[in-house]
Amino acid sequence: MSALVLVVMGFAAGALLGGYGAWRYGAVGRLSGYPARLQAEPVGTDEDTVQVDDLPVSLLVLARGGRLLHAGARAQVEFAEGLGMFVRHPALQRAVAELRPGGVTEVTIEADVPVRRVVQAFVRAGIWHGQPACVVVLLDATARDALDRARSDFVAHASHELRTPLAALIGFIETLQGPAANDATARHKFLAIMARQASRMQRLIDRLLYLSRVQMLEHQRPQGMIAVSDLFARFNDEVQGKPEADRAALVLHPAPAGTLRGDADQILQVLVNLSENALRYGRPQPPIEPRIEIAAQWQETGGLLLSVRDNGPGIAPQHLPRLTERFYRVSPAPGAGGEQGTGLGLAIVRHIVDRHGGRLDITSAPGQGTCCTVWLPGSANAL
């Protein structure tokens, strides 16, 4: 195993530092670097070697046929149940099959199920227990990819969304500086409109920033624990900050006992976004009083089901498949009041649910209200 360890050490260090230098393990127990053109010196005893699992990188050892021989401890933690998918990925299998002795192959692996994840793999030949093998260093590039996509989305979508309120602000400012400079009535009216447009831009930017943060963490399953009763208590505190009419419309059912694994702040955001959508789009025509019910229950087959149900006008079937798309909005029903949303609330919900390995379902029909249900994996007795 010593030969492979030497290859791994040089290879892993090179991948981390931007090159492919060879490294040796010194007699005094420290690593010393050499240029890539030099070879590692022979190691005298196994006691002088660094074991594969000791290195601070995600390492795999594959047979030359592509079969997994060993997965380092860090690789198992970092990639968990998705590790097998990356090993079987055609791009990596092709790189192993076409690898030449002494060469290093870099390949990018992209996976979109269950969430998008991008991994760079560096492959080099070695010896494992006396047999030809390949060592693979996996570097998770998902966060960098998400950042690049967020920048692209901001340029492509956010600039378009900001253009309308910004144009309105500029127009009202020019009017107040010109024809309405001395008109107190017009000034009072225009300033109110300008304040609403500025608030709209602020909400849009806040939602975009939150969405980008969620996407950067989407490939990492949360490790915290959530008590359902604490979740509902926090949501109740959030409700207290809403106008009295909105508080009266929200009916929060008692929370069941039990805990589940997840990010408490993000699941709270799911409930907040779904209730805000219901308040904006789920109000029935007078004289019917709006009623929005928030409930949770454990499923016999496993998992927690969160539901937000309203008695509003409902949503036409053609809109349902697109509701979680960014900036997709359904116009409020006549008489619903309020301003149109940013079109990002449900997109945020979907990405949070995907991160938790859950499922979002939206059912609705015109005149019959809308029900949003979120299923999250777990059990009532989870610790």
Short mmCIF file of C-alpha atoms in Angstrom, two decimals:
data_model
loop_
_atom_site.label_atom_id
_atom_site.label_comp_id
_atom_site.label_asym_id
_atom_site.label_seq_id
_atom_site.Cartn_x
_atom_site.Cartn_y
_atom_site.Cartn_z
CA MET A 1 0.00 0.00 0.00
CA SER A 2 3.00 2.29 0.42
CA ALA A 3 3.31 3.08 -3.27
CA LEU A 4 -0.30 4.21 -3.49
CA VAL A 5 0.05 6.30 -0.35
CA LEU A 6 2.96 8.17 -1.92
CA VAL A 7 0.98 8.76 -5.10
CA VAL A 8 -2.01 9.89 -3.07
CA MET A 9 0.03 12.29 -0.97
CA GLY A 10 1.67 13.95 -3.94
CA PHE A 11 -1.53 13.94 -5.94
CA ALA A 12 -3.75 15.32 -3.17
CA ALA A 13 -1.28 18.04 -2.29
CA GLY A 14 -0.97 19.00 -5.94
CA ALA A 15 -4.73 19.15 -6.39
CA LEU A 16 -5.13 21.36 -3.32
CA LEU A 17 -2.23 23.70 -4.12
CA GLY A 18 -2.90 24.05 -7.81
CA GLY A 19 -0.27 21.64 -9.19
CA TYR A 20 0.65 18.00 -9.16
CA GLY A 21 3.90 17.98 -7.17
CA ALA A 22 5.28 14.83 -5.59
CA TRP A 23 5.62 14.70 -1.81
CA ARG A 24 7.53 12.51 0.60
CA TYR A 25 6.99 11.78 4.25
CA GLY A 26 10.12 12.66 6.23
CA ALA A 27 11.63 10.65 9.05
CA VAL A 28 10.72 13.33 11.61
CA GLY A 29 7.04 13.13 10.78
CA ARG A 30 6.46 16.11 8.48
CA LEU A 31 5.65 16.60 4.83
CA SER A 32 8.23 18.20 2.54
CA GLY A 33 7.46 19.30 -1.00
CA TYR A 34 9.34 18.76 -4.24
CA PRO A 35 8.77 20.01 -7.79
CA ALA A 36 6.48 17.94 -9.96
CA ARG A 37 9.36 16.63 -12.09
CA LEU A 38 10.94 14.83 -9.13
CA GLN A 39 9.82 11.45 -7.88
CA ALA A 40 9.02 10.58 -4.27
CA GLU A 41 11.74 8.69 -2.45
CA PRO A 42 11.06 5.09 -1.47
CA VAL A 43 9.53 4.63 1.94
CA GLY A 44 11.28 2.17 4.22
CA THR A 45 8.48 0.98 6.51
CA ASP A 46 4.68 1.14 6.66
CA GLU A 47 4.98 2.99 9.97
CA ASP A 48 6.50 5.93 8.08
CA THR A 49 3.52 6.30 5.73
CA VAL A 50 0.43 8.44 5.96
CA GLN A 51 -2.71 6.36 5.56
CA VAL A 52 -5.22 7.38 2.89
CA ASP A 53 -7.91 8.28 5.41
CA ASP A 54 -5.52 10.60 7.27
CA LEU A 55 -5.31 13.08 4.40
CA PRO A 56 -7.66 16.12 4.59
CA VAL A 57 -9.20 15.54 1.15
CA SER A 58 -11.96 13.39 -0.30
CA LEU A 59 -10.22 10.36 -1.79
CA LEU A 60 -11.39 7.30 -3.67
CA VAL A 61 -9.49 4.27 -4.89
CA LEU A 62 -10.91 2.65 -8.02
CA ALA A 63 -9.89 -0.50 -9.85
CA ARG A 64 -8.77 0.08 -13.42
CA GLY A 65 -12.16 -1.29 -14.45
CA GLY A 66 -13.93 1.49 -12.54
CA ARG A 67 -15.04 -0.52 -9.49
CA LEU A 68 -14.81 1.21 -6.10
CA LEU A 69 -12.12 -0.35 -3.89
CA HIS A 70 -11.94 2.19 -1.08
CA ALA A 71 -13.61 5.47 -0.07
CA GLY A 72 -11.83 7.76 2.36
CA ALA A 73 -13.56 8.83 5.53
CA ARG A 74 -13.85 12.44 4.38
CA ALA A 75 -15.34 11.41 1.03
CA GLN A 76 -18.01 9.38 2.83
CA VAL A 77 -18.92 12.32 5.06
CA GLU A 78 -18.81 15.02 2.37
CA PHE A 79 -20.73 13.16 -0.33
CA ALA A 80 -22.72 10.66 1.79
CA GLU A 81 -25.34 8.76 -0.19
CA GLY A 82 -24.41 10.57 -3.42
CA LEU A 83 -20.93 9.02 -3.51
CA GLY A 84 -22.03 5.98 -5.51
CA MET A 85 -23.61 8.22 -8.13
CA PHE A 86 -20.33 10.06 -8.69
CA VAL A 87 -18.35 6.80 -8.89
CA ARG A 88 -20.73 5.45 -11.55
CA HIS A 89 -20.89 8.71 -13.49
CA PRO A 90 -19.95 8.13 -17.16
CA ALA A 91 -17.46 11.02 -17.16
CA LEU A 92 -15.42 9.52 -14.31
CA GLN A 93 -15.66 5.97 -15.65
CA ARG A 94 -14.44 7.18 -19.04
CA ALA A 95 -11.53 9.03 -17.43
CA VAL A 96 -10.48 5.86 -15.57
CA ALA A 97 -10.75 3.71 -18.69
CA GLU A 98 -8.68 6.13 -20.81
CA LEU A 99 -6.08 6.96 -18.12
CA ARG A 100 -2.46 6.49 -19.17
CA PRO A 101 0.27 5.48 -16.71
CA GLY A 102 1.86 8.50 -15.07
CA GLY A 103 -0.79 10.86 -16.39
CA VAL A 104 -3.33 12.93 -14.51
CA THR A 105 -6.83 13.45 -15.82
CA GLU A 106 -9.16 16.19 -14.63
CA VAL A 107 -12.87 15.73 -15.22
CA THR A 108 -15.94 17.71 -14.17
CA ILE A 109 -18.93 15.72 -12.92
CA GLU A 110 -22.36 17.36 -12.93
CA ALA A 111 -25.43 15.84 -11.30
CA ASP A 112 -28.90 17.37 -11.11
CA VAL A 113 -30.70 14.75 -9.00
CA PRO A 114 -31.87 15.28 -6.32
CA VAL A 115 -30.19 18.70 -6.41
CA ARG A 116 -27.56 20.19 -8.67
CA ARG A 117 -24.01 19.35 -7.63
CA VAL A 118 -20.72 19.93 -9.44
CA VAL A 119 -17.56 18.03 -8.55
CA GLN A 120 -14.06 18.19 -9.99
CA ALA A 121 -12.30 14.83 -10.06
CA PHE A 122 -8.54 14.38 -10.49
CA VAL A 123 -7.55 10.84 -11.50
CA ARG A 124 -4.09 9.26 -11.41
CA ALA A 125 -2.82 5.68 -11.64
CA GLY A 126 -1.36 3.93 -8.60
CA ILE A 127 -1.03 0.59 -6.85
CA TRP A 128 -3.48 -0.67 -4.24
CA HIS A 129 -2.47 -3.83 -2.32
CA GLY A 130 -0.20 -4.83 -5.16
CA GLN A 131 -2.85 -4.38 -7.88
CA PRO A 132 -3.15 -1.65 -10.54
CA ALA A 133 -5.62 0.99 -9.40
CA CYS A 134 -6.55 4.66 -9.72
CA VAL A 135 -6.64 7.28 -6.99
CA VAL A 136 -9.32 9.94 -7.36
CA VAL A 137 -9.40 13.27 -5.52
CA LEU A 138 -12.86 14.85 -5.41
CA LEU A 139 -13.17 18.62 -4.97
CA ASP A 140 -16.69 19.94 -4.46
CA ALA A 141 -17.22 22.90 -6.81
CA THR A 142 -20.96 23.22 -6.18
CA ALA A 143 -20.75 26.45 -4.18
CA ARG A 144 -18.60 28.10 -6.85
CA ASP A 145 -20.97 26.92 -9.57
CA ALA A 146 -23.98 28.23 -7.61
CA LEU A 147 -22.27 31.60 -7.19
CA ASP A 148 -21.58 31.83 -10.92
CA ARG A 149 -25.17 30.93 -11.70
CA ALA A 150 -26.45 33.45 -9.15
CA ARG A 151 -24.43 36.21 -10.81
CA SER A 152 -25.77 35.19 -14.19
CA ASP A 153 -29.35 35.08 -12.90
CA PHE A 154 -29.00 38.49 -11.30
CA VAL A 155 -27.84 40.05 -14.56
CA ALA A 156 -30.44 38.22 -16.65
CA HIS A 157 -33.49 38.48 -14.39
CA ALA A 158 -32.99 40.92 -11.52
CA SER A 159 -31.94 43.78 -13.77
CA HIS A 160 -35.16 43.32 -15.73
CA GLU A 161 -37.29 43.18 -12.57
CA LEU A 162 -35.65 46.27 -11.10
CA ARG A 163 -36.09 48.30 -14.26
CA THR A 164 -39.84 48.93 -13.77
CA PRO A 165 -39.80 50.33 -10.20
CA LEU A 166 -36.60 52.23 -10.95
CA ALA A 167 -38.18 53.86 -14.01
CA ALA A 168 -41.19 54.82 -11.87
CA LEU A 169 -38.95 56.42 -9.24
CA ILE A 170 -37.05 58.40 -11.84
CA GLY A 171 -40.28 59.58 -13.45
CA PHE A 172 -41.79 60.79 -10.18
CA ILE A 173 -38.54 62.50 -9.15
CA GLU A 174 -38.42 64.38 -12.46
CA THR A 175 -42.08 65.39 -12.01
CA LEU A 176 -41.48 66.65 -8.47
CA GLN A 177 -38.45 68.59 -9.66
CA GLY A 178 -40.43 70.13 -12.52
CA PRO A 179 -44.21 70.62 -13.01
CA ALA A 180 -45.20 69.47 -9.49
CA ALA A 181 -42.43 71.27 -7.62
CA ASN A 182 -44.91 73.51 -5.78
CA ASP A 183 -47.91 71.18 -5.74
CA ALA A 184 -48.27 69.89 -2.16
CA THR A 185 -51.09 67.48 -3.03
CA ALA A 186 -49.17 65.89 -5.90
CA ARG A 187 -46.01 65.72 -3.81
CA HIS A 188 -47.80 63.84 -1.02
CA LYS A 189 -49.32 61.40 -3.52
CA PHE A 190 -46.12 60.83 -5.48
CA LEU A 191 -43.94 60.32 -2.40
CA ALA A 192 -46.28 57.56 -1.21
CA ILE A 193 -45.99 55.82 -4.57
CA MET A 194 -42.22 56.25 -4.58
CA ALA A 195 -41.98 54.71 -1.11
CA ARG A 196 -43.92 51.64 -2.32
CA GLN A 197 -41.67 51.26 -5.38
CA ALA A 198 -38.54 51.56 -3.23
CA SER A 199 -39.93 48.91 -0.85
CA ARG A 200 -40.62 46.67 -3.83
CA MET A 201 -37.00 46.92 -4.94
CA GLN A 202 -35.79 46.27 -1.40
CA ARG A 203 -37.94 43.12 -1.12
CA LEU A 204 -36.70 41.90 -4.49
CA ILE A 205 -33.05 42.33 -3.52
CA ASP A 206 -33.59 40.69 -0.12
CA ARG A 207 -35.29 37.70 -1.75
CA LEU A 208 -32.56 37.35 -4.36
CA LEU A 209 -29.83 37.40 -1.71
CA TYR A 210 -31.68 34.82 0.40
CA LEU A 211 -32.27 32.60 -2.63
CA SER A 212 -28.57 32.69 -3.54
CA ARG A 213 -27.63 31.67 0.03
CA VAL A 214 -30.09 28.78 -0.07
CA GLN A 215 -28.73 27.56 -3.40
CA MET A 216 -25.15 27.60 -2.17
CA LEU A 217 -26.10 25.24 0.67
CA GLU A 218 -28.61 23.18 -1.28
CA HIS A 219 -26.22 20.24 -1.84
CA GLN A 220 -25.46 19.96 1.90
CA ARG A 221 -28.03 18.12 3.99
CA PRO A 222 -28.68 20.01 7.26
CA GLN A 223 -27.46 18.33 10.45
CA GLY A 224 -29.47 20.25 13.08
CA MET A 225 -32.58 19.00 14.86
CA ILE A 226 -35.97 20.74 14.83
CA ALA A 227 -38.64 20.34 17.50
CA VAL A 228 -41.96 20.83 15.72
CA SER A 229 -43.46 22.60 18.74
CA ASP A 230 -40.56 25.10 18.76
CA LEU A 231 -41.00 25.65 15.02
CA PHE A 232 -44.68 26.55 15.45
CA ALA A 233 -43.89 28.78 18.43
CA ARG A 234 -41.39 30.74 16.35
CA PHE A 235 -43.88 31.01 13.51
CA ASN A 236 -46.49 32.34 15.94
CA ASP A 237 -44.00 35.03 17.01
CA GLU A 238 -43.52 35.97 13.34
CA VAL A 239 -47.28 36.29 12.92
CA GLN A 240 -47.50 38.87 15.71
CA GLY A 241 -45.66 41.35 13.52
CA LYS A 242 -48.33 41.25 10.82
CA PRO A 243 -51.32 43.63 10.56
CA GLU A 244 -54.31 42.65 12.70
CA ALA A 245 -56.41 41.68 9.66
CA ASP A 246 -53.74 39.23 8.52
CA ARG A 247 -53.32 37.75 12.01
CA ALA A 248 -57.06 37.11 12.21
CA ALA A 249 -56.97 35.19 8.92
CA LEU A 250 -54.22 32.80 10.09
CA VAL A 251 -55.26 29.71 12.06
CA LEU A 252 -52.31 27.84 13.55
CA HIS A 253 -53.22 24.32 14.63
CA PRO A 254 -51.44 22.72 17.63
CA ALA A 255 -48.04 21.27 16.77
CA PRO A 256 -47.47 17.52 17.18
CA ALA A 257 -44.68 16.29 19.42
CA GLY A 258 -41.43 15.05 17.95
CA THR A 259 -38.31 16.29 16.19
CA LEU A 260 -36.77 15.95 12.77
CA ARG A 261 -33.43 16.71 11.18
CA GLY A 262 -33.24 20.03 9.39
CA ASP A 263 -32.40 23.73 9.40
CA ALA A 264 -34.92 25.42 11.70
CA ASP A 265 -34.47 28.89 10.16
CA GLN A 266 -35.06 27.59 6.66
CA ILE A 267 -38.14 25.53 7.56
CA LEU A 268 -39.53 28.58 9.36
CA GLN A 269 -38.95 30.55 6.14
CA VAL A 270 -40.96 27.91 4.28
CA LEU A 271 -43.97 28.48 6.55
CA VAL A 272 -43.57 32.27 6.33
CA ASN A 273 -43.38 32.27 2.52
CA LEU A 274 -46.35 29.93 2.10
CA SER A 275 -48.51 31.93 4.52
CA GLU A 276 -47.55 35.22 2.83
CA ASN A 277 -48.51 33.76 -0.54
CA ALA A 278 -51.84 32.64 0.89
CA LEU A 279 -52.46 36.09 2.40
CA ARG A 280 -51.66 37.77 -0.91
CA TYR A 281 -53.43 35.42 -3.33
CA GLY A 282 -55.75 33.31 -1.16
CA ARG A 283 -58.34 35.83 0.01
CA PRO A 284 -61.93 34.99 -0.99
CA GLN A 285 -64.45 37.56 -2.19
CA PRO A 286 -66.44 39.35 0.54
CA PRO A 287 -68.53 38.64 2.52
CA ILE A 288 -66.60 35.37 3.00
CA GLU A 289 -63.97 35.76 5.70
CA PRO A 290 -60.46 34.66 4.73
CA ARG A 291 -59.16 31.61 6.59
CA ILE A 292 -55.65 30.24 6.22
CA GLU A 293 -54.88 27.06 8.17
CA ILE A 294 -51.33 25.99 9.05
CA ALA A 295 -50.96 22.44 10.37
CA ALA A 296 -48.45 19.61 10.77
CA GLN A 297 -48.83 15.88 11.25
CA TRP A 298 -46.63 12.82 11.22
CA GLN A 299 -47.29 10.31 8.46
CA GLU A 300 -47.69 6.62 9.23
CA THR A 301 -45.33 5.84 6.37
CA GLY A 302 -42.74 8.24 7.80
CA GLY A 303 -42.04 11.94 7.52
CA LEU A 304 -43.68 15.16 8.64
CA LEU A 305 -46.36 16.81 6.54
CA LEU A 306 -46.67 20.60 6.80
CA SER A 307 -49.72 22.15 5.15
CA VAL A 308 -50.90 25.69 4.43
CA ARG A 309 -54.49 25.78 3.17
CA ASP A 310 -56.61 28.80 2.20
CA ASN A 311 -60.26 29.29 1.19
CA GLY A 312 -59.49 31.74 -1.60
CA PRO A 313 -60.33 31.86 -5.31
CA GLY A 314 -57.91 29.08 -6.22
CA ILE A 315 -55.41 28.86 -9.07
CA ALA A 316 -56.11 27.82 -12.65
CA PRO A 317 -54.57 24.43 -13.60
CA GLN A 318 -52.26 25.87 -16.28
CA HIS A 319 -50.36 27.86 -13.64
CA LEU A 320 -49.66 25.04 -11.17
CA PRO A 321 -46.61 23.45 -12.91
CA ARG A 322 -44.83 26.82 -13.09
CA LEU A 323 -45.51 28.28 -9.66
CA THR A 324 -42.01 27.52 -8.31
CA GLU A 325 -40.22 29.16 -11.25
CA ARG A 326 -38.33 32.32 -10.45
CA PHE A 327 -40.30 35.51 -11.11
CA TYR A 328 -43.38 33.58 -12.22
CA ARG A 329 -46.45 35.32 -10.81
CA VAL A 330 -50.17 34.79 -10.93
CA SER A 331 -52.19 37.99 -10.94
CA PRO A 332 -54.26 38.42 -7.76
CA ALA A 333 -57.98 37.85 -8.10
CA PRO A 334 -60.15 40.98 -8.47
CA GLY A 335 -60.71 42.57 -5.08
CA ALA A 336 -57.86 40.67 -3.47
CA GLY A 337 -55.96 43.88 -2.81
CA GLY A 338 -52.30 44.23 -1.98
CA GLU A 339 -49.31 44.39 -4.30
CA GLN A 340 -48.04 41.70 -6.58
CA GLY A 341 -45.19 39.67 -5.09
CA THR A 342 -41.65 39.25 -6.33
CA GLY A 343 -42.21 35.79 -7.80
CA LEU A 344 -39.39 34.37 -5.67
CA GLY A 345 -41.19 33.12 -2.55
CA LEU A 346 -42.13 29.69 -3.89
CA ALA A 347 -38.78 29.31 -5.64
CA ILE A 348 -37.11 29.74 -2.25
CA VAL A 349 -39.48 27.18 -0.74
CA ARG A 350 -38.66 24.63 -3.44
CA HIS A 351 -34.89 24.97 -3.00
CA ILE A 352 -35.18 24.67 0.80
CA VAL A 353 -37.35 21.56 0.49
CA ASP A 354 -34.92 20.04 -2.01
CA ARG A 355 -32.04 20.64 0.40
CA HIS A 356 -33.93 18.72 3.10
CA GLY A 357 -34.70 15.82 0.76
CA GLY A 358 -38.41 16.62 0.95
CA ARG A 359 -41.25 17.21 -1.48
CA LEU A 360 -43.50 20.20 -2.27
CA ASP A 361 -47.01 19.67 -3.64
CA ILE A 362 -49.49 22.38 -4.61
CA THR A 363 -53.11 21.49 -5.29
CA SER A 364 -55.77 23.99 -6.29
CA ALA A 365 -58.85 24.53 -8.37
CA PRO A 366 -60.75 27.75 -9.20
CA GLY A 367 -63.23 28.54 -6.44
CA GLN A 368 -61.91 25.80 -4.12
CA GLY A 369 -58.85 27.39 -2.52
CA THR A 370 -55.25 26.26 -2.56
CA CYS A 371 -53.32 23.79 -0.41
CA CYS A 372 -49.52 23.73 -0.25
CA THR A 373 -48.07 20.66 1.44
CA VAL A 374 -44.43 20.07 2.33
CA TRP A 375 -43.27 16.57 3.18
CA LEU A 376 -40.02 16.32 5.14
CA PRO A 377 -38.24 13.03 5.90
CA GLY A 378 -38.00 11.98 9.53
CA SER A 379 -39.96 10.31 12.31
CA ALA A 380 -41.75 11.48 15.45
CA ASN A 381 -39.15 9.73 17.59
CA ALA A 382 -36.05 11.10 15.82
CA LEU A 383 -33.30 12.18 18.22
#
